[in-house]
GROMACS .gro file of C-alpha atoms in nm:
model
  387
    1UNK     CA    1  -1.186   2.464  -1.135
    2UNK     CA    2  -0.883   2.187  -1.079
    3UNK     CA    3  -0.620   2.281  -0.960
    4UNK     CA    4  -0.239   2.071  -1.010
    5UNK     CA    5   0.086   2.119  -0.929
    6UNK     CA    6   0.465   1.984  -1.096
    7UNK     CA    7   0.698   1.837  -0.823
    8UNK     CA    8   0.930   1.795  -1.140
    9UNK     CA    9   0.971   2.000  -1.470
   10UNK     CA   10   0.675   1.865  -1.690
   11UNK     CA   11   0.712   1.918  -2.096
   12UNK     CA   12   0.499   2.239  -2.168
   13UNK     CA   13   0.319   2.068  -2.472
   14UNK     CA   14   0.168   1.837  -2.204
   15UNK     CA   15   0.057   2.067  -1.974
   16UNK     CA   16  -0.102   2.272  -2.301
   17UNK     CA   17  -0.364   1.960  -2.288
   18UNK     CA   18  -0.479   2.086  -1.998
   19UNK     CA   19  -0.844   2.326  -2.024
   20UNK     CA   20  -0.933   2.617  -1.933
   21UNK     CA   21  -1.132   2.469  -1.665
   22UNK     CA   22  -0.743   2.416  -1.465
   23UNK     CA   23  -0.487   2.577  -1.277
   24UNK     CA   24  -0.134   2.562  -1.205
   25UNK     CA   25  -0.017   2.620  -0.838
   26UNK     CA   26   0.300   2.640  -0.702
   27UNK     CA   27   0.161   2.515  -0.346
   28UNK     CA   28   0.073   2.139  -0.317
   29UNK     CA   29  -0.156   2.216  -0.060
   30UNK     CA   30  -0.390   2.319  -0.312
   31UNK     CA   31  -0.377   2.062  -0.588
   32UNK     CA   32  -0.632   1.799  -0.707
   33UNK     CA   33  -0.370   1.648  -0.911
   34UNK     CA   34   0.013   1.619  -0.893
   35UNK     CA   35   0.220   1.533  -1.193
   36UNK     CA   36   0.564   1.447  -1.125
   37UNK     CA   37   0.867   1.250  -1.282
   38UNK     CA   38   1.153   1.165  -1.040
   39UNK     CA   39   1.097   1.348  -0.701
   40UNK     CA   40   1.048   1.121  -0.404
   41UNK     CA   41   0.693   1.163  -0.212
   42UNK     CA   42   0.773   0.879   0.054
   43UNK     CA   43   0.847   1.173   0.276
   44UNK     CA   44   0.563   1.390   0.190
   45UNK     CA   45   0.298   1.509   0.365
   46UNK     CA   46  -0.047   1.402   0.112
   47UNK     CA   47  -0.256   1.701   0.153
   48UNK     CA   48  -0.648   1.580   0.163
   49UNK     CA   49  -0.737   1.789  -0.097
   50UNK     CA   50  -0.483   1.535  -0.310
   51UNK     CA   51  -0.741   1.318  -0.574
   52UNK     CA   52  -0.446   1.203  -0.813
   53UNK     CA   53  -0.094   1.148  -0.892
   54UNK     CA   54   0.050   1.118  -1.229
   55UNK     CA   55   0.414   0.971  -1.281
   56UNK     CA   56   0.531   1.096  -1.633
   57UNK     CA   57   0.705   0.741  -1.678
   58UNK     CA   58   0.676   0.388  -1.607
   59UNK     CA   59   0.847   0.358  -1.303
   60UNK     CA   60   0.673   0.431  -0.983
   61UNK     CA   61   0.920   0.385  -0.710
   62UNK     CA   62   0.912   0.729  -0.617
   63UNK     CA   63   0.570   0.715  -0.513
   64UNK     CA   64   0.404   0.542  -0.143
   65UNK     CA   65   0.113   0.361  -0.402
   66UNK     CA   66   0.012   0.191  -0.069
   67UNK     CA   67  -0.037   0.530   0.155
   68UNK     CA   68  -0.167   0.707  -0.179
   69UNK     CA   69  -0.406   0.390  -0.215
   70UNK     CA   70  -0.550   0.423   0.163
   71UNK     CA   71  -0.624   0.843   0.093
   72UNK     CA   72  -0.824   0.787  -0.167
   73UNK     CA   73  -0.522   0.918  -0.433
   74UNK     CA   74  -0.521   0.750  -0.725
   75UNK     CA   75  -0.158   0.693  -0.901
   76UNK     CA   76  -0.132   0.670  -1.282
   77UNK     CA   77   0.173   0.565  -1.460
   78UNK     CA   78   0.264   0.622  -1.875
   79UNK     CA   79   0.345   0.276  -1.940
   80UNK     CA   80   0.470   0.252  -2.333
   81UNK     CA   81   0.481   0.624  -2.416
   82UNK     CA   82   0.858   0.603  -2.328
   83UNK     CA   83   0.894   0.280  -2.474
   84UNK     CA   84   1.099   0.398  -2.811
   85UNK     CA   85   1.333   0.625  -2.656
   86UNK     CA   86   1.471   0.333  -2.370
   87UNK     CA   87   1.426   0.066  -2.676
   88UNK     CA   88   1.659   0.300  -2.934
   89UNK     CA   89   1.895   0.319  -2.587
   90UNK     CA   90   1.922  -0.038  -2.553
   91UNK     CA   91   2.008  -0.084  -2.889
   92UNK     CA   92   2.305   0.152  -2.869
   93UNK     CA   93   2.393  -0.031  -2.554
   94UNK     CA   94   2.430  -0.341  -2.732
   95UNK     CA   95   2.612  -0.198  -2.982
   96UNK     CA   96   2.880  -0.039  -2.830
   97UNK     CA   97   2.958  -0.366  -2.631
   98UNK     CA   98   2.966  -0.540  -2.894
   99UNK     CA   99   3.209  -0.335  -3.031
  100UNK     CA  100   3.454  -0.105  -2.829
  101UNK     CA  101   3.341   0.214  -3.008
  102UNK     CA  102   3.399   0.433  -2.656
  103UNK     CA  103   3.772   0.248  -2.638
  104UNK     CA  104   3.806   0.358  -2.972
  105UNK     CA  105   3.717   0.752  -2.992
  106UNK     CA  106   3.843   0.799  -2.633
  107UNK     CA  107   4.186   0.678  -2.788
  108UNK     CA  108   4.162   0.922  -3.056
  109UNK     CA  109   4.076   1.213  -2.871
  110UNK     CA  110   4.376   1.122  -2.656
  111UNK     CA  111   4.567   1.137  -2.973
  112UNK     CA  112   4.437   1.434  -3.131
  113UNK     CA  113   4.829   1.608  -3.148
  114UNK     CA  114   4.928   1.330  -3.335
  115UNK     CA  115   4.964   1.439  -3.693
  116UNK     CA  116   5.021   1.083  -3.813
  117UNK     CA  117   4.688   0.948  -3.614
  118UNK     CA  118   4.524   0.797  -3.923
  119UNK     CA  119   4.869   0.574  -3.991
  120UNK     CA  120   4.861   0.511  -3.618
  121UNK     CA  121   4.522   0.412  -3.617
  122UNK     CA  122   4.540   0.163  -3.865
  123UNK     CA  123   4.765  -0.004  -3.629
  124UNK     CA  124   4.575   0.054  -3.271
  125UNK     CA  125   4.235  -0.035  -3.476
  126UNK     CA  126   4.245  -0.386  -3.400
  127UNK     CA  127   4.242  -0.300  -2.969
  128UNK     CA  128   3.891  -0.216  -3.056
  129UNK     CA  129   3.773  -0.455  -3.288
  130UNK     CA  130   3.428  -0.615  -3.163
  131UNK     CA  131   3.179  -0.860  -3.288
  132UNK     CA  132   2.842  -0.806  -3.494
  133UNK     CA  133   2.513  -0.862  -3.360
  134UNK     CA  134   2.391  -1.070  -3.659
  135UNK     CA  135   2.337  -1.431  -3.571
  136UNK     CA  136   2.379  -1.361  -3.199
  137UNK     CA  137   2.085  -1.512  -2.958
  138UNK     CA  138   1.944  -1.213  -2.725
  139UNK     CA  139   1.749  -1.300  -2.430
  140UNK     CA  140   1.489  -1.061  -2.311
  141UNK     CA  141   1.332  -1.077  -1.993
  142UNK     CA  142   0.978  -0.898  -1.966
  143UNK     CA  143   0.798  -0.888  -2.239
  144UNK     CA  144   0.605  -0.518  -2.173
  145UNK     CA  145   0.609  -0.224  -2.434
  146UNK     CA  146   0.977  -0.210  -2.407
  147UNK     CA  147   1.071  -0.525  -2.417
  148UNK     CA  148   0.844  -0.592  -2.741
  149UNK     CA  149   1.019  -0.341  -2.892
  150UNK     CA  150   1.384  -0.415  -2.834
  151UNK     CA  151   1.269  -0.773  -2.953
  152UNK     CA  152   1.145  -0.654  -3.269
  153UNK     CA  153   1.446  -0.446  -3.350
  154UNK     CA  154   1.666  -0.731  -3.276
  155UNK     CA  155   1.487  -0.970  -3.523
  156UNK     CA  156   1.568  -0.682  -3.767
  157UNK     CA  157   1.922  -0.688  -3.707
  158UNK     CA  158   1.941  -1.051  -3.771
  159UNK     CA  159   1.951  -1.178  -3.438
  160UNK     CA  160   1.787  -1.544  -3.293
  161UNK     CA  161   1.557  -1.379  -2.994
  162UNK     CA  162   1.394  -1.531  -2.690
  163UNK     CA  163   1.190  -1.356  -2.448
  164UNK     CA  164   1.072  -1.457  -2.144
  165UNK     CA  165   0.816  -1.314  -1.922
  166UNK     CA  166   0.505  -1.579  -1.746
  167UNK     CA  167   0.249  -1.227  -1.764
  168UNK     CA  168   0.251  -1.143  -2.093
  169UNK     CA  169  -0.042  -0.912  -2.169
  170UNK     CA  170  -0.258  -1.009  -2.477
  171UNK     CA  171  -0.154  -0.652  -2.632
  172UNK     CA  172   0.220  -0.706  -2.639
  173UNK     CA  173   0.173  -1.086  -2.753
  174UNK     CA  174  -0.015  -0.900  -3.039
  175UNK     CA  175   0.245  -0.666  -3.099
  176UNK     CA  176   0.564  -0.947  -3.063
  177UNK     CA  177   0.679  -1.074  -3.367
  178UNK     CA  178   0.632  -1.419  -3.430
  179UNK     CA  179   1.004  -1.523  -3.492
  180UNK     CA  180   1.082  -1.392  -3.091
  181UNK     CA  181   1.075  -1.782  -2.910
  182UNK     CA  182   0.897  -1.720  -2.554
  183UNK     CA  183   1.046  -1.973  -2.350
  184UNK     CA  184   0.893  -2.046  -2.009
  185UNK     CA  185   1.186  -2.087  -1.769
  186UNK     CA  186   1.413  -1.787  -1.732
  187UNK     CA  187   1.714  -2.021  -1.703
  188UNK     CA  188   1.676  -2.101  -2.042
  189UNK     CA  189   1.772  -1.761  -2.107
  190UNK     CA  190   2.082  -1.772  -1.854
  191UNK     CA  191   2.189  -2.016  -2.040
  192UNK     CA  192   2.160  -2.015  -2.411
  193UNK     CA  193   2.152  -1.636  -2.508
  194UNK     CA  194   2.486  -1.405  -2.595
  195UNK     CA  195   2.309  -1.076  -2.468
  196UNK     CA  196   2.046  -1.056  -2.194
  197UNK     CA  197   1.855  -0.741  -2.125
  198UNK     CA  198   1.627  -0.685  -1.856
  199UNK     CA  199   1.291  -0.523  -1.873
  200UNK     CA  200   1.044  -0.627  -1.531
  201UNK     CA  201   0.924  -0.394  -1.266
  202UNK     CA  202   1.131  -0.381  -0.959
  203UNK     CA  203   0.950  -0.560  -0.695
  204UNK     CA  204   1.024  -0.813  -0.377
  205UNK     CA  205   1.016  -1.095  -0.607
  206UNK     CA  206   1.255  -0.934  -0.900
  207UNK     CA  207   1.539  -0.724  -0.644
  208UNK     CA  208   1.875  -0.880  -0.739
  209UNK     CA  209   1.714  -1.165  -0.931
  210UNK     CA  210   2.033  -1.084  -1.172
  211UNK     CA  211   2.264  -1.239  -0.892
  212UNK     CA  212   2.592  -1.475  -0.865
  213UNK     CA  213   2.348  -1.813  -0.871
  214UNK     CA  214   2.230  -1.667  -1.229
  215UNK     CA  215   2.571  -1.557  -1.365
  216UNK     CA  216   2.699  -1.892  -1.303
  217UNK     CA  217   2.475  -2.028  -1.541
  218UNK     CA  218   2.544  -1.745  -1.826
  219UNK     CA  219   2.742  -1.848  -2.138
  220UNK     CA  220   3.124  -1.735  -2.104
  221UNK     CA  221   3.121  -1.371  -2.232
  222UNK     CA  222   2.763  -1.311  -2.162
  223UNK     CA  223   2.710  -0.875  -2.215
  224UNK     CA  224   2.426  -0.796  -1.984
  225UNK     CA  225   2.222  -0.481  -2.020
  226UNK     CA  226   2.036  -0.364  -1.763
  227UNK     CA  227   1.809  -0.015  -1.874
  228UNK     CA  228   1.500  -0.114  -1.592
  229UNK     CA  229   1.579  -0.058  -1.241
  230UNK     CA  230   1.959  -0.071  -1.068
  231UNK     CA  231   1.806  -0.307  -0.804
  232UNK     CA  232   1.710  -0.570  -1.041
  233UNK     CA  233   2.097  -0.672  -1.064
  234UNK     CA  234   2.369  -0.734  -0.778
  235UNK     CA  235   2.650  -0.525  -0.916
  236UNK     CA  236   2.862  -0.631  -0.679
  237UNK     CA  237   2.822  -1.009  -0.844
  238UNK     CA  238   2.880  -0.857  -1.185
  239UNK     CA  239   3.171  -0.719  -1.076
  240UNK     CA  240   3.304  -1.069  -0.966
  241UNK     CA  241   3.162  -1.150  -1.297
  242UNK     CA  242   3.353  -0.944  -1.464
  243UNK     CA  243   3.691  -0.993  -1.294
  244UNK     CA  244   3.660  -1.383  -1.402
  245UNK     CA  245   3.552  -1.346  -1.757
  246UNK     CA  246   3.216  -1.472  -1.713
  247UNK     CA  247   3.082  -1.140  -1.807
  248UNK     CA  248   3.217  -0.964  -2.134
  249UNK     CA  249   3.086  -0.616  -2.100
  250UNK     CA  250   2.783  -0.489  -1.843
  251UNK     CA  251   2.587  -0.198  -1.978
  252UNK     CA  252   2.380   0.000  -1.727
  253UNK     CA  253   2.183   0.334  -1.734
  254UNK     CA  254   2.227   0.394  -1.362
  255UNK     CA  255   2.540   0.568  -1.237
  256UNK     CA  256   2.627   0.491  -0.895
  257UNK     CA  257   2.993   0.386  -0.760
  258UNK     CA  258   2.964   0.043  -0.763
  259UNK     CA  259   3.001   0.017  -1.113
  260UNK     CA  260   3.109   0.367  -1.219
  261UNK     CA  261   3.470   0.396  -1.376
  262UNK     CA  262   3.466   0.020  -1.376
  263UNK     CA  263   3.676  -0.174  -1.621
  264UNK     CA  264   3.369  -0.353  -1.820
  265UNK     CA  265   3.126  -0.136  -1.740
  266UNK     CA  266   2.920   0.083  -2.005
  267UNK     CA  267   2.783   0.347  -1.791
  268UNK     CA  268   2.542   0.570  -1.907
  269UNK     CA  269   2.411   0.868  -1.694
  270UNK     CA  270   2.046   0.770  -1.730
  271UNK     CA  271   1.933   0.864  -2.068
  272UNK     CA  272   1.675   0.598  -2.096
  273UNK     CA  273   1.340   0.808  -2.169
  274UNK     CA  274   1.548   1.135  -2.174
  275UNK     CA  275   1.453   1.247  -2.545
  276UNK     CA  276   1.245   1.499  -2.625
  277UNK     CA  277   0.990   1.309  -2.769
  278UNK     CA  278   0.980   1.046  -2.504
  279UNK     CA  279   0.906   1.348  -2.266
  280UNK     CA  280   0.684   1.479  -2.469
  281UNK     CA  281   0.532   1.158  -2.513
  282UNK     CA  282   0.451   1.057  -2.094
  283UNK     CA  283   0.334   1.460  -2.019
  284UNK     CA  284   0.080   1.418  -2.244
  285UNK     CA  285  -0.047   1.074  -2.120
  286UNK     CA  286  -0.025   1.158  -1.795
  287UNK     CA  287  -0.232   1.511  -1.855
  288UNK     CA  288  -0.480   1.277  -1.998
  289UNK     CA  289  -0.534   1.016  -1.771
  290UNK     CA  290  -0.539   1.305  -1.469
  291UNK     CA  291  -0.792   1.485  -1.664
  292UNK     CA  292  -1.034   1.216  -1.722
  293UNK     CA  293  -1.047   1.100  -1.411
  294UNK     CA  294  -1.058   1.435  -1.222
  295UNK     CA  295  -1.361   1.520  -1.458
  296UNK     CA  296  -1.510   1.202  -1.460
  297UNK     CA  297  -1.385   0.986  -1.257
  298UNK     CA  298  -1.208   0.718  -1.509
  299UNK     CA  299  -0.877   0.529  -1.404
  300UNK     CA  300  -0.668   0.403  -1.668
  301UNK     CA  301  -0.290   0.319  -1.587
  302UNK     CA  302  -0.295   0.272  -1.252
  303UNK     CA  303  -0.090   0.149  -1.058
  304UNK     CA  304  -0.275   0.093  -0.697
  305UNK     CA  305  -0.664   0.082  -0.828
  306UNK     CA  306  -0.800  -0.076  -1.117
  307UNK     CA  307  -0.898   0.030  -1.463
  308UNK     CA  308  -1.256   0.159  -1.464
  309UNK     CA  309  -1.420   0.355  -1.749
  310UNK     CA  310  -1.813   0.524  -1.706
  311UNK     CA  311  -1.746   0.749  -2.014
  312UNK     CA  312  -1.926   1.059  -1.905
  313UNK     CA  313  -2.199   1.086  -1.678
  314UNK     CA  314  -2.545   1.197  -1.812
  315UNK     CA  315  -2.717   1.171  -1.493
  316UNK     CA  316  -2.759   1.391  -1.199
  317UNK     CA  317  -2.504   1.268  -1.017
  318UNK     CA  318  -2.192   1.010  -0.997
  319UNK     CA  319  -2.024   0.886  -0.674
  320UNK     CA  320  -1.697   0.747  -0.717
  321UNK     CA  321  -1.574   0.533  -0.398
  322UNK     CA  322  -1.235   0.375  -0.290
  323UNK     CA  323  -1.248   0.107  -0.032
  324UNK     CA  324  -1.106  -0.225   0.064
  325UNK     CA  325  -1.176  -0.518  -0.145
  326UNK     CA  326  -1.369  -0.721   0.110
  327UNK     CA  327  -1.749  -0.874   0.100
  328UNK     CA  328  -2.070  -0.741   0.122
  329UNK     CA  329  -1.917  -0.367   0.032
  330UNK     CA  330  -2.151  -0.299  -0.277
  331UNK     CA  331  -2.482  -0.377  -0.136
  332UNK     CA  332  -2.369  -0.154   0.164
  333UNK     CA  333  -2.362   0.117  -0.065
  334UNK     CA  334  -2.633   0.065  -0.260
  335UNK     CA  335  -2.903  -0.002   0.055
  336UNK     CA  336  -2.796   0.352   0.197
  337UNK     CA  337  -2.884   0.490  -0.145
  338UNK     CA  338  -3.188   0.322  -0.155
  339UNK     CA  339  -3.267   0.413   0.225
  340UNK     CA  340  -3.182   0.760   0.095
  341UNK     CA  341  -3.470   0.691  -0.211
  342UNK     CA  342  -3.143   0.750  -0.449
  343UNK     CA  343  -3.199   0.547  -0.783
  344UNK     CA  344  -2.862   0.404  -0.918
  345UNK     CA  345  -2.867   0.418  -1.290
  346UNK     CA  346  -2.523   0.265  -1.359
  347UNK     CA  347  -2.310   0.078  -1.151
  348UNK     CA  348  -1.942  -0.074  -1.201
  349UNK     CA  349  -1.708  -0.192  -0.919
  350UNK     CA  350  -1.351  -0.341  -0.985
  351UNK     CA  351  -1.090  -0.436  -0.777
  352UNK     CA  352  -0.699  -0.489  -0.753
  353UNK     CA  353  -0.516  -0.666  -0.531
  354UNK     CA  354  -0.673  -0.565  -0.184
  355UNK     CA  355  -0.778  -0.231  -0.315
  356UNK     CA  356  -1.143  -0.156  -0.474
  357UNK     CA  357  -1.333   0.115  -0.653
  358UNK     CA  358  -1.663   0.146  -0.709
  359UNK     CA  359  -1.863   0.408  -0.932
  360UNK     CA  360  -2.254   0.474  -0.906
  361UNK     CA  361  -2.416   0.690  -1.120
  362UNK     CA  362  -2.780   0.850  -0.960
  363UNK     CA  363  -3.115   0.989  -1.054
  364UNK     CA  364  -3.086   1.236  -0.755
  365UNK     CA  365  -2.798   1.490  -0.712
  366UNK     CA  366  -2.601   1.304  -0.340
  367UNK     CA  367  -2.624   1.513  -0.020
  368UNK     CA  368  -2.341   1.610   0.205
  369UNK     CA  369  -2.512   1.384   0.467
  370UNK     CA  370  -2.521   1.069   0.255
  371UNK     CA  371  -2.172   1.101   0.163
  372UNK     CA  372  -2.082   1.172   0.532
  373UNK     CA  373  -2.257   0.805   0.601
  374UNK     CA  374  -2.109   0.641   0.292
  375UNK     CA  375  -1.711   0.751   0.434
  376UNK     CA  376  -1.843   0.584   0.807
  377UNK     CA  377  -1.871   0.263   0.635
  378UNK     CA  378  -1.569   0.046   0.784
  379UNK     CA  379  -1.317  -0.032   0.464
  380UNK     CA  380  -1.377   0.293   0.287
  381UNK     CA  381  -1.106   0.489   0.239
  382UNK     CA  382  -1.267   0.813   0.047
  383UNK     CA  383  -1.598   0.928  -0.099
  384UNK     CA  384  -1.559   1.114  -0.422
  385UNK     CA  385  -1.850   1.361  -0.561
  386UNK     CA  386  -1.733   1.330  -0.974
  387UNK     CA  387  -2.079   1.521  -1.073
   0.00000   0.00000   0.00000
């Protein structure tokens, strides 16, 4: 019996993927697995017992992956199963910069006592006239499941699209559509496109990469969307953007009071995956990924150990084993098992970055005492019984 607990609500027809063969507990003590959306865990105490941690999103922020990493606690992500709901936002958000649709209804419903609003519309109208999108050159920087997807519904609408992003998986390169023009210098972006939107993880390298030394090199009346991560862009430089003209509109799914109430600003109260169907969507990934891997020790969607796949074990035993990514590791491992006279049937052993996993399927079930001597090996972090 697993047990898991929910740091955040978690959509029930998620949770109804889970088997008979789990438990929900309201103490995290207890839990194999954690599934959780947007509660912090930097401050948390990881209880050993702790095998997994499943973000129902993309974004893992929340989350120490480096601490988690070192306990032995895997951390999955739902990359794409959002993807829809923050493209269909970004849309919208382009939209209603493009055209001052919020200018206009707030207007009316400051109106509303006016009996002759429709004649005094037809006069105020033209405050809120906008542009269209057709013909309009959209630069998209990251190229993942969202970003494919807001390129592809751009093409629809008529508009010339580049996208930029120098680690493009093979799947999304699949799934772009060949009119999108990748171009390999995100300058050419700052400088040739009419809308940018941003779509890259937020790490060292990407923090306020949206800065002044960028904006100077935007096209006058750039509209900049930013639906990834508030740190990717230096409000405070879009504000001075902003002020000068540079920037025509800045639309942002991140409240905060730098840019809240801000003449040019489109703030939206962080709606991005908030549908019902995106929800739906990332509890049912994440159910999945926790359950494979709790029952037979599978990653997929990781985030601090790589992707490793055994299908189902059909022999007496599987070991599954985090450790450091350093030499002579594996043939550690397997001359203990052999010392032990433990026949490996299957072996695999990835690694990512300076993390490492290694499972080892056996002929014999594994002892207490040879898992006791496997965890004394210097670099491993945890010893895992799967079967």
């Amino acid at each position: 019996m697993f047990k898991y607990h929910c740091l955040n609500p978690i959509a029930q027809v998620g949770l109804e993927k889970f088997t008979d063969i789990y438990e929900k507990t309201d103490a995290i003590s207890e839990a194999e697995g954690v599934l959780v959306r947007s509660a912090s865990m930097h401050e948390m105490e990881l209880p050993d017992k702790l095998l997994a941690v499943a973000r129902a999103g993309a974004g893992v922020n929340n989350i120490p992956l480096d601490k988690c990493a070192e306990k032995g606690i895997v951390v999955f992500n739902t990359p794409g199963a959002n993807a829809n709901g923050v493209k269909e936002l970004v849309i919208a958000g382009m939209l209603l910069a493009a055209r001052d649709v919020v200018g206009g209804v707030n207007w009316v419903a400051a109106n509303q006592e006016n009996p002759d609003i429709a004649k005094a519309a037809e006069k105020e109208k033209k405050n809120f006239a906008g542009t269209e999108l057709i013909g309009k050159k959209l630069g998209i920087i990251g190229l993942g499941a969202i970003g494919v997807k807001v390129a592809n519904t751009a093409r629809h609408f008529g508009m010339e699209v580049y996208g930029y992003d120098p680690y493009v998986s093979v799947d999304s390169a699949w799934s772009l559509s060949r009119d999108v023009k990748h171009v390999f210098n995100v300058e050419d972006i700052y400088r040739n496109c009419d809308y940018i939107t941003i779509h890259v993880p937020l790490l060292d390298s990407t923090k306020g990469m949206i800065n002044a030394a960028a904006i100077d090199m935007m096209k006058d009346g750039v509209i900049l969307l930013n639906f990834a991560r508030d740190l990717l862009v230096n409000e405070k430089d879009v504000l001075a953007g902003l002020k000068s003209g540079k920037i025509r509109k800045y639309v942002s799914d991140f409240p905060n009071p730098t840019t809240a109430g801000q003449e040019g600003c489109l703030v939206i109260p962080h709606l991005g995956a908030s549908t019902e169907e995106s929800e739906d969507n990332c509890a049912k990934m994440a159910v999945k990924e926790m359950m494979d891997y709790l029952e037979n020790g599978n990653i997929s969607n990781s985030v601090n150990y790589p992707a490793c796949d055994m299908g189902v074990c059909r022999q007496a035993g599987r070991l599954a084993i985090f450790h450091r990514n350093i030499v002579n590791m594996i043939s550690q491992f397997t001359g203990l098992l052999g010392e032990a006279g433990i026949n490996i049937s299957d072996l695999t052993n990835k690694s990512k970055g300076e993390y490492a996993y290694t499972m080892v399927d056996v002929e014999t079930p594994v002892t207490d005492e040879i898992v006791a001597k496997l965890s004394a090996i210097d670099g491993v972090f945890r010893v895992r019984v799967v079967k």
